[in-house]
Amino acid sequence: MAVAEKRNRWVVSIVMGLAFFAFVGISVAPLLGGLFQGPTSSTTSNSPSPTASMTPGAKREELEAQAKGYELVLQREPENVTALRGLLETKLALNDIKGAIAPLEKLVKLNPNESLYAVLLAQAQQQTGDREGAAQTYRTILTNQPGDIDALNGLVGLLLQQNRPEAAIGLLQDTLKQATTANKAQPNSIDTTSVQVLLGGVYASQKRYDEAIAIYDEAAKTTQQDFRPVYGKAVVLKEQGKLDAAKPLFTKAEELAPAKYKDQIKQMAANPTPNAAPSATPVPAPNATPAPAPSASPQN
């Protein structure tokens, strides 16, 4: 495997995380929490890393040495993308969220059209307490790409954490209003169904169940082969204690869903008590196919 390909695989892992953790009603909050798991995480397994036989202290020393090496390279070549990615990866392995911000900021600057880095930057800012900075980063993405589902998802989650559900609802409603015009100018720039699913989840998280079901029904009419609105409605009905009405929808959602999501749908349907809030129910974003740039359809 080429060095460049190895270096890019951590990006693929992060994209897969973004795809899986697009929740009904609440965003990846925080996404980076799942990435800062040390040298055994999938995001760091393909770079030079300490061996499994090392003690934790020795592993940390080696990671710190790797970070210093990347920093020395960046002193000479501040725009060396490979070194920036390597430094970011090492900071992730060290659980150094603050230390990850600087390389992320540089990667965002060097890749203005790649929203992935900006989304990760916003998550890092959010985790380190810079909510204002995180919100601004999300809004900058959405100014240029109003349909970026990961940025929408992240900003909605941030607004809900701030107890601003009406702002989250307004953001998603405004996005839906822009969809027709935006999609005429640039086809598929706003995935209406994904935005509707997210909006339904926000309604559900606020126990506005009738509005949640209405938006799920609307989404299901336009995308009949998409399992997400069906699944979202099933979870809402279950949350209301309407298990008999929810059961056939879980079955239909399982039939429509890609194989990798069928098990979690079965688990949710099998849980005998309606105690799992819709806001904690994972539903994949439209970029569920692992690729450096999110674009695949949720039905594929």
mmCIF file of C-alpha atoms in Angstrom:
data_model
loop_
_atom_site.group_PDB
_atom_site.id
_atom_site.type_symbol
_atom_site.label_atom_id
_atom_site.label_comp_id
_atom_site.label_asym_id
_atom_site.label_seq_id
_atom_site.Cartn_x
_atom_site.Cartn_y
_atom_site.Cartn_z
ATOM 1 C CA MET A 1 0.000 0.000 0.000
ATOM 2 C CA ALA A 2 1.356 3.422 -0.944
ATOM 3 C CA VAL A 3 2.267 5.849 1.826
ATOM 4 C CA ALA A 4 -0.288 8.367 0.552
ATOM 5 C CA GLU A 5 -3.020 5.745 0.627
ATOM 6 C CA LYS A 6 -2.109 4.749 4.191
ATOM 7 C CA ARG A 7 -2.114 8.379 5.228
ATOM 8 C CA ASN A 8 -5.581 8.925 3.772
ATOM 9 C CA ARG A 9 -7.195 5.951 5.511
ATOM 10 C CA TRP A 10 -7.624 7.837 8.781
ATOM 11 C CA VAL A 11 -9.747 10.329 6.818
ATOM 12 C CA VAL A 12 -11.923 7.447 5.639
ATOM 13 C CA SER A 13 -12.341 6.290 9.253
ATOM 14 C CA ILE A 14 -13.428 9.750 10.335
ATOM 15 C CA VAL A 15 -15.914 10.011 7.468
ATOM 16 C CA MET A 16 -17.407 6.693 8.508
ATOM 17 C CA GLY A 17 -17.790 8.112 12.001
ATOM 18 C CA LEU A 18 -19.564 11.144 10.612
ATOM 19 C CA ALA A 19 -21.865 8.906 8.594
ATOM 20 C CA PHE A 20 -22.841 6.606 11.431
ATOM 21 C CA PHE A 21 -23.308 9.168 14.179
ATOM 22 C CA ALA A 22 -25.839 11.399 12.428
ATOM 23 C CA PHE A 23 -28.568 10.920 15.029
ATOM 24 C CA VAL A 24 -32.290 11.429 14.718
ATOM 25 C CA GLY A 25 -32.802 14.668 16.598
ATOM 26 C CA ILE A 26 -29.349 15.377 17.900
ATOM 27 C CA SER A 27 -25.970 15.627 16.311
ATOM 28 C CA VAL A 28 -22.692 13.852 16.838
ATOM 29 C CA ALA A 29 -22.115 15.371 20.235
ATOM 30 C CA PRO A 30 -19.243 15.343 20.348
ATOM 31 C CA LEU A 31 -17.925 13.411 17.376
ATOM 32 C CA LEU A 32 -14.305 13.708 18.386
ATOM 33 C CA GLY A 33 -15.015 11.933 21.663
ATOM 34 C CA GLY A 34 -15.144 8.713 19.700
ATOM 35 C CA LEU A 35 -11.884 9.495 17.947
ATOM 36 C CA PHE A 36 -9.739 10.400 20.942
ATOM 37 C CA GLN A 37 -9.313 6.829 22.121
ATOM 38 C CA GLY A 38 -5.567 6.455 21.997
ATOM 39 C CA PRO A 39 -3.275 4.481 19.721
ATOM 40 C CA THR A 40 -5.583 1.500 19.350
ATOM 41 C CA SER A 41 -8.329 3.487 17.628
ATOM 42 C CA SER A 42 -9.071 2.954 13.957
ATOM 43 C CA THR A 43 -7.972 6.474 13.111
ATOM 44 C CA THR A 44 -4.415 5.823 14.137
ATOM 45 C CA SER A 45 -3.848 2.182 13.316
ATOM 46 C CA ASN A 46 -2.284 2.805 9.913
ATOM 47 C CA SER A 47 0.417 5.263 10.913
ATOM 48 C CA PRO A 48 3.668 4.488 12.687
ATOM 49 C CA SER A 49 2.499 3.619 16.177
ATOM 50 C CA PRO A 50 3.867 2.092 19.359
ATOM 51 C CA THR A 51 3.838 -1.684 19.456
ATOM 52 C CA ALA A 52 1.273 -3.537 21.535
ATOM 53 C CA SER A 53 3.993 -4.844 23.854
ATOM 54 C CA MET A 54 4.968 -1.360 25.066
ATOM 55 C CA THR A 55 3.912 -0.065 28.447
ATOM 56 C CA PRO A 56 1.455 2.864 28.424
ATOM 57 C CA GLY A 57 4.252 5.222 29.428
ATOM 58 C CA ALA A 58 6.523 4.013 26.643
ATOM 59 C CA LYS A 59 3.702 4.295 24.126
ATOM 60 C CA ARG A 60 3.065 7.871 25.176
ATOM 61 C CA GLU A 61 6.735 8.758 24.933
ATOM 62 C CA GLU A 62 6.908 7.376 21.421
ATOM 63 C CA LEU A 63 3.772 9.247 20.373
ATOM 64 C CA GLU A 64 5.174 12.469 21.823
ATOM 65 C CA ALA A 65 8.393 11.869 19.894
ATOM 66 C CA GLN A 66 6.376 11.382 16.705
ATOM 67 C CA ALA A 67 4.520 14.632 17.358
ATOM 68 C CA LYS A 68 7.798 16.514 17.829
ATOM 69 C CA GLY A 69 9.062 15.033 14.568
ATOM 70 C CA TYR A 70 6.027 16.283 12.680
ATOM 71 C CA GLU A 71 6.368 19.691 14.347
ATOM 72 C CA LEU A 72 9.990 19.930 13.204
ATOM 73 C CA VAL A 73 8.932 19.159 9.642
ATOM 74 C CA LEU A 74 6.229 21.828 9.858
ATOM 75 C CA GLN A 75 8.733 24.417 11.067
ATOM 76 C CA ARG A 76 10.525 23.962 7.745
ATOM 77 C CA GLU A 77 7.433 23.261 5.636
ATOM 78 C CA PRO A 78 4.388 24.796 7.357
ATOM 79 C CA GLU A 79 2.047 23.700 4.563
ATOM 80 C CA ASN A 80 3.188 20.079 4.399
ATOM 81 C CA VAL A 81 -0.190 18.297 4.349
ATOM 82 C CA THR A 82 1.288 14.885 5.166
ATOM 83 C CA ALA A 83 2.981 16.272 8.274
ATOM 84 C CA LEU A 84 -0.170 18.146 9.296
ATOM 85 C CA ARG A 85 -2.215 14.980 9.038
ATOM 86 C CA GLY A 86 0.427 13.034 10.901
ATOM 87 C CA LEU A 87 0.499 15.616 13.690
ATOM 88 C CA LEU A 88 -3.281 15.599 13.905
ATOM 89 C CA GLU A 89 -3.341 11.822 14.033
ATOM 90 C CA THR A 90 -0.741 11.743 16.788
ATOM 91 C CA LYS A 91 -2.582 14.386 18.803
ATOM 92 C CA LEU A 92 -5.714 12.267 18.514
ATOM 93 C CA ALA A 93 -3.817 9.263 19.833
ATOM 94 C CA LEU A 94 -2.556 11.355 22.758
ATOM 95 C CA ASN A 95 -6.075 12.556 23.593
ATOM 96 C CA ASP A 96 -4.766 16.089 23.075
ATOM 97 C CA ILE A 97 -7.842 17.861 21.737
ATOM 98 C CA LYS A 98 -6.374 21.351 22.132
ATOM 99 C CA GLY A 99 -3.251 20.213 20.345
ATOM 100 C CA ALA A 100 -5.353 18.927 17.447
ATOM 101 C CA ILE A 101 -6.902 22.334 16.813
ATOM 102 C CA ALA A 102 -3.812 23.992 15.285
ATOM 103 C CA PRO A 103 -3.232 21.354 12.561
ATOM 104 C CA LEU A 104 -6.966 21.256 11.888
ATOM 105 C CA GLU A 105 -7.054 25.025 11.416
ATOM 106 C CA LYS A 106 -4.202 24.781 8.944
ATOM 107 C CA LEU A 107 -5.822 21.880 7.092
ATOM 108 C CA VAL A 108 -9.052 23.880 6.836
ATOM 109 C CA LYS A 109 -7.118 26.807 5.369
ATOM 110 C CA LEU A 110 -5.297 24.594 2.873
ATOM 111 C CA ASN A 111 -8.477 22.699 1.906
ATOM 112 C CA PRO A 112 -11.226 25.357 1.766
ATOM 113 C CA ASN A 113 -13.511 23.152 -0.308
ATOM 114 C CA GLU A 114 -13.235 20.107 1.991
ATOM 115 C CA SER A 115 -15.768 20.519 4.769
ATOM 116 C CA LEU A 116 -14.609 17.420 6.659
ATOM 117 C CA TYR A 117 -11.680 19.229 8.268
ATOM 118 C CA ALA A 118 -13.911 22.169 9.222
ATOM 119 C CA VAL A 119 -16.497 19.873 10.812
ATOM 120 C CA LEU A 120 -13.771 18.183 12.848
ATOM 121 C CA LEU A 121 -12.410 21.594 13.831
ATOM 122 C CA ALA A 122 -15.844 22.659 15.047
ATOM 123 C CA GLN A 123 -16.147 19.479 17.104
ATOM 124 C CA ALA A 124 -12.729 20.072 18.650
ATOM 125 C CA GLN A 125 -13.658 23.677 19.457
ATOM 126 C CA GLN A 126 -16.881 22.474 21.034
ATOM 127 C CA GLN A 127 -15.105 19.925 23.198
ATOM 128 C CA THR A 128 -12.609 22.473 24.458
ATOM 129 C CA GLY A 129 -15.401 24.829 25.492
ATOM 130 C CA ASP A 130 -15.257 27.245 22.559
ATOM 131 C CA ARG A 131 -18.918 26.968 21.623
ATOM 132 C CA GLU A 132 -18.946 30.358 19.931
ATOM 133 C CA GLY A 133 -15.998 29.350 17.774
ATOM 134 C CA ALA A 134 -17.634 26.013 16.960
ATOM 135 C CA ALA A 135 -20.885 27.698 15.941
ATOM 136 C CA GLN A 136 -19.006 30.128 13.724
ATOM 137 C CA THR A 137 -17.093 27.298 12.065
ATOM 138 C CA TYR A 138 -20.312 25.422 11.361
ATOM 139 C CA ARG A 139 -21.979 28.559 9.999
ATOM 140 C CA THR A 140 -19.011 29.274 7.742
ATOM 141 C CA ILE A 141 -19.411 25.818 6.211
ATOM 142 C CA LEU A 142 -23.140 26.334 5.762
ATOM 143 C CA THR A 143 -22.678 29.733 4.144
ATOM 144 C CA ASN A 144 -20.843 28.042 1.291
ATOM 145 C CA GLN A 145 -22.582 24.644 1.465
ATOM 146 C CA PRO A 146 -26.043 25.112 3.026
ATOM 147 C CA GLY A 147 -26.841 21.431 2.569
ATOM 148 C CA ASP A 148 -23.751 20.031 4.278
ATOM 149 C CA ILE A 149 -25.508 17.493 6.493
ATOM 150 C CA ASP A 150 -22.569 17.030 8.863
ATOM 151 C CA ALA A 151 -22.339 20.761 9.533
ATOM 152 C CA LEU A 152 -26.109 21.000 9.932
ATOM 153 C CA ASN A 153 -26.045 18.013 12.243
ATOM 154 C CA GLY A 154 -23.239 19.494 14.303
ATOM 155 C CA LEU A 155 -24.789 22.949 14.611
ATOM 156 C CA VAL A 156 -28.197 21.498 15.501
ATOM 157 C CA GLY A 157 -26.583 19.440 18.246
ATOM 158 C CA LEU A 158 -24.738 22.478 19.558
ATOM 159 C CA LEU A 159 -27.946 24.525 19.632
ATOM 160 C CA LEU A 160 -29.748 21.762 21.502
ATOM 161 C CA GLN A 161 -26.914 21.578 24.023
ATOM 162 C CA GLN A 162 -27.437 25.294 24.563
ATOM 163 C CA ASN A 163 -31.162 24.689 25.138
ATOM 164 C CA ARG A 164 -32.062 26.521 21.922
ATOM 165 C CA PRO A 165 -34.405 24.059 20.195
ATOM 166 C CA GLU A 166 -36.308 26.788 18.366
ATOM 167 C CA ALA A 167 -33.068 28.023 16.808
ATOM 168 C CA ALA A 168 -32.291 24.460 15.691
ATOM 169 C CA ILE A 169 -35.770 24.052 14.220
ATOM 170 C CA GLY A 170 -35.534 27.422 12.473
ATOM 171 C CA LEU A 171 -32.161 26.521 10.971
ATOM 172 C CA LEU A 172 -33.534 23.296 9.492
ATOM 173 C CA GLN A 173 -36.766 24.897 8.291
ATOM 174 C CA ASP A 174 -34.794 27.653 6.555
ATOM 175 C CA THR A 175 -32.599 25.010 4.919
ATOM 176 C CA LEU A 176 -35.678 23.223 3.571
ATOM 177 C CA LYS A 177 -37.015 26.518 2.209
ATOM 178 C CA GLN A 178 -33.742 27.011 0.317
ATOM 179 C CA ALA A 179 -33.701 23.479 -1.071
ATOM 180 C CA THR A 180 -35.719 23.961 -4.264
ATOM 181 C CA THR A 181 -33.755 26.989 -5.402
ATOM 182 C CA ALA A 182 -30.404 25.567 -4.317
ATOM 183 C CA ASN A 183 -31.006 22.244 -6.056
ATOM 184 C CA LYS A 184 -31.958 24.006 -9.290
ATOM 185 C CA ALA A 185 -28.679 25.902 -9.227
ATOM 186 C CA GLN A 186 -26.661 22.868 -8.128
ATOM 187 C CA PRO A 187 -28.498 19.523 -8.281
ATOM 188 C CA ASN A 188 -28.557 17.539 -5.036
ATOM 189 C CA SER A 189 -26.729 20.241 -3.091
ATOM 190 C CA ILE A 190 -29.331 19.917 -0.328
ATOM 191 C CA ASP A 191 -30.556 16.431 0.545
ATOM 192 C CA THR A 192 -34.109 17.296 1.527
ATOM 193 C CA THR A 193 -34.841 13.921 3.072
ATOM 194 C CA SER A 194 -31.787 14.072 5.346
ATOM 195 C CA VAL A 195 -32.785 17.535 6.552
ATOM 196 C CA GLN A 196 -36.363 16.367 7.142
ATOM 197 C CA VAL A 197 -35.137 13.356 9.109
ATOM 198 C CA LEU A 198 -32.978 15.606 11.262
ATOM 199 C CA LEU A 199 -35.858 18.044 11.789
ATOM 200 C CA GLY A 200 -38.159 15.183 12.765
ATOM 201 C CA GLY A 201 -35.624 14.091 15.324
ATOM 202 C CA VAL A 202 -35.411 17.569 16.825
ATOM 203 C CA TYR A 203 -39.195 17.652 17.152
ATOM 204 C CA ALA A 204 -39.093 14.217 18.780
ATOM 205 C CA SER A 205 -36.378 15.278 21.220
ATOM 206 C CA GLN A 206 -38.705 18.079 22.340
ATOM 207 C CA LYS A 207 -41.627 15.611 22.607
ATOM 208 C CA ARG A 208 -43.411 17.375 19.748
ATOM 209 C CA TYR A 209 -44.438 13.975 18.467
ATOM 210 C CA ASP A 210 -47.212 15.006 16.066
ATOM 211 C CA GLU A 211 -44.852 17.355 14.236
ATOM 212 C CA ALA A 212 -42.151 14.698 14.167
ATOM 213 C CA ILE A 213 -44.489 12.127 12.648
ATOM 214 C CA ALA A 214 -45.783 14.646 10.110
ATOM 215 C CA ILE A 215 -42.302 15.450 8.809
ATOM 216 C CA TYR A 216 -41.326 11.774 8.730
ATOM 217 C CA ASP A 217 -44.489 11.003 6.736
ATOM 218 C CA GLU A 218 -43.690 13.813 4.320
ATOM 219 C CA ALA A 219 -40.159 12.502 3.817
ATOM 220 C CA ALA A 220 -41.360 8.929 3.359
ATOM 221 C CA LYS A 221 -43.731 9.968 0.568
ATOM 222 C CA THR A 222 -40.966 11.494 -1.521
ATOM 223 C CA THR A 223 -38.317 8.832 -0.869
ATOM 224 C CA GLN A 224 -40.196 5.585 -0.517
ATOM 225 C CA GLN A 225 -37.078 3.405 -0.553
ATOM 226 C CA ASP A 226 -35.317 5.345 2.207
ATOM 227 C CA PHE A 227 -35.564 3.547 5.544
ATOM 228 C CA ARG A 228 -34.722 6.568 7.717
ATOM 229 C CA PRO A 229 -38.144 8.305 7.841
ATOM 230 C CA VAL A 230 -39.835 4.955 8.456
ATOM 231 C CA TYR A 231 -37.413 4.122 11.230
ATOM 232 C CA GLY A 232 -37.715 7.579 12.777
ATOM 233 C CA LYS A 233 -41.497 7.315 12.882
ATOM 234 C CA ALA A 234 -41.282 3.838 14.411
ATOM 235 C CA VAL A 235 -39.056 5.126 17.197
ATOM 236 C CA VAL A 236 -41.415 8.034 17.907
ATOM 237 C CA LEU A 237 -44.408 5.719 18.107
ATOM 238 C CA LYS A 238 -42.494 3.425 20.419
ATOM 239 C CA GLU A 239 -41.537 6.379 22.608
ATOM 240 C CA GLN A 240 -45.244 7.163 22.881
ATOM 241 C CA GLY A 241 -45.957 3.583 23.952
ATOM 242 C CA LYS A 242 -47.710 2.722 20.672
ATOM 243 C CA LEU A 243 -45.841 -0.532 20.229
ATOM 244 C CA ASP A 244 -48.389 -2.229 17.978
ATOM 245 C CA ALA A 245 -48.247 0.666 15.518
ATOM 246 C CA ALA A 246 -44.451 0.826 15.697
ATOM 247 C CA LYS A 247 -43.817 -2.891 15.044
ATOM 248 C CA PRO A 248 -44.698 -3.011 11.309
ATOM 249 C CA LEU A 249 -42.699 0.161 10.706
ATOM 250 C CA PHE A 250 -39.617 -1.377 12.311
ATOM 251 C CA THR A 251 -40.116 -4.394 10.040
ATOM 252 C CA LYS A 252 -40.406 -2.184 6.959
ATOM 253 C CA ALA A 253 -37.379 -0.109 7.985
ATOM 254 C CA GLU A 254 -35.341 -3.272 8.419
ATOM 255 C CA GLU A 255 -36.363 -4.471 4.946
ATOM 256 C CA LEU A 256 -35.348 -1.158 3.364
ATOM 257 C CA ALA A 257 -32.145 -0.596 5.307
ATOM 258 C CA PRO A 258 -28.654 -1.543 4.118
ATOM 259 C CA ALA A 259 -27.381 -4.717 5.772
ATOM 260 C CA LYS A 260 -25.043 -2.891 8.151
ATOM 261 C CA TYR A 261 -27.981 -1.135 9.872
ATOM 262 C CA LYS A 262 -30.403 -4.057 10.134
ATOM 263 C CA ASP A 263 -29.083 -5.344 13.466
ATOM 264 C CA GLN A 264 -29.485 -2.058 15.303
ATOM 265 C CA ILE A 265 -33.018 -1.692 13.929
ATOM 266 C CA LYS A 266 -33.818 -5.197 15.217
ATOM 267 C CA GLN A 267 -32.372 -4.309 18.616
ATOM 268 C CA MET A 268 -34.460 -1.160 18.878
ATOM 269 C CA ALA A 269 -37.604 -3.023 17.824
ATOM 270 C CA ALA A 270 -36.941 -5.865 20.270
ATOM 271 C CA ASN A 271 -36.481 -3.630 23.293
ATOM 272 C CA PRO A 272 -39.763 -4.174 25.169
ATOM 273 C CA THR A 273 -39.858 -0.784 26.852
ATOM 274 C CA PRO A 274 -40.230 2.568 25.081
ATOM 275 C CA ASN A 275 -37.450 4.176 27.082
ATOM 276 C CA ALA A 276 -34.999 4.975 24.305
ATOM 277 C CA ALA A 277 -35.562 8.550 23.286
ATOM 278 C CA PRO A 278 -35.537 9.266 19.546
ATOM 279 C CA SER A 279 -32.733 11.755 20.096
ATOM 280 C CA ALA A 280 -30.416 8.860 20.948
ATOM 281 C CA THR A 281 -31.347 6.674 17.998
ATOM 282 C CA PRO A 282 -28.587 6.401 15.403
ATOM 283 C CA VAL A 283 -29.647 6.928 11.810
ATOM 284 C CA PRO A 284 -27.004 7.171 9.089
ATOM 285 C CA ALA A 285 -26.355 10.353 7.202
ATOM 286 C CA PRO A 286 -26.379 10.272 3.394
ATOM 287 C CA ASN A 287 -22.605 9.763 3.330
ATOM 288 C CA ALA A 288 -22.766 6.245 4.758
ATOM 289 C CA THR A 289 -20.439 4.847 2.112
ATOM 290 C CA PRO A 290 -16.841 5.347 3.299
ATOM 291 C CA ALA A 291 -15.094 7.806 0.990
ATOM 292 C CA PRO A 292 -12.917 10.880 1.479
ATOM 293 C CA ALA A 293 -15.783 13.127 0.370
ATOM 294 C CA PRO A 294 -19.311 12.369 1.632
ATOM 295 C CA SER A 295 -21.635 11.881 -1.311
ATOM 296 C CA ALA A 296 -23.198 8.419 -1.457
ATOM 297 C CA SER A 297 -26.922 7.914 -1.287
ATOM 298 C CA PRO A 298 -28.321 6.433 1.959
ATOM 299 C CA GLN A 299 -30.163 3.758 0.051
ATOM 300 C CA ASN A 300 -27.008 2.257 -1.503
#
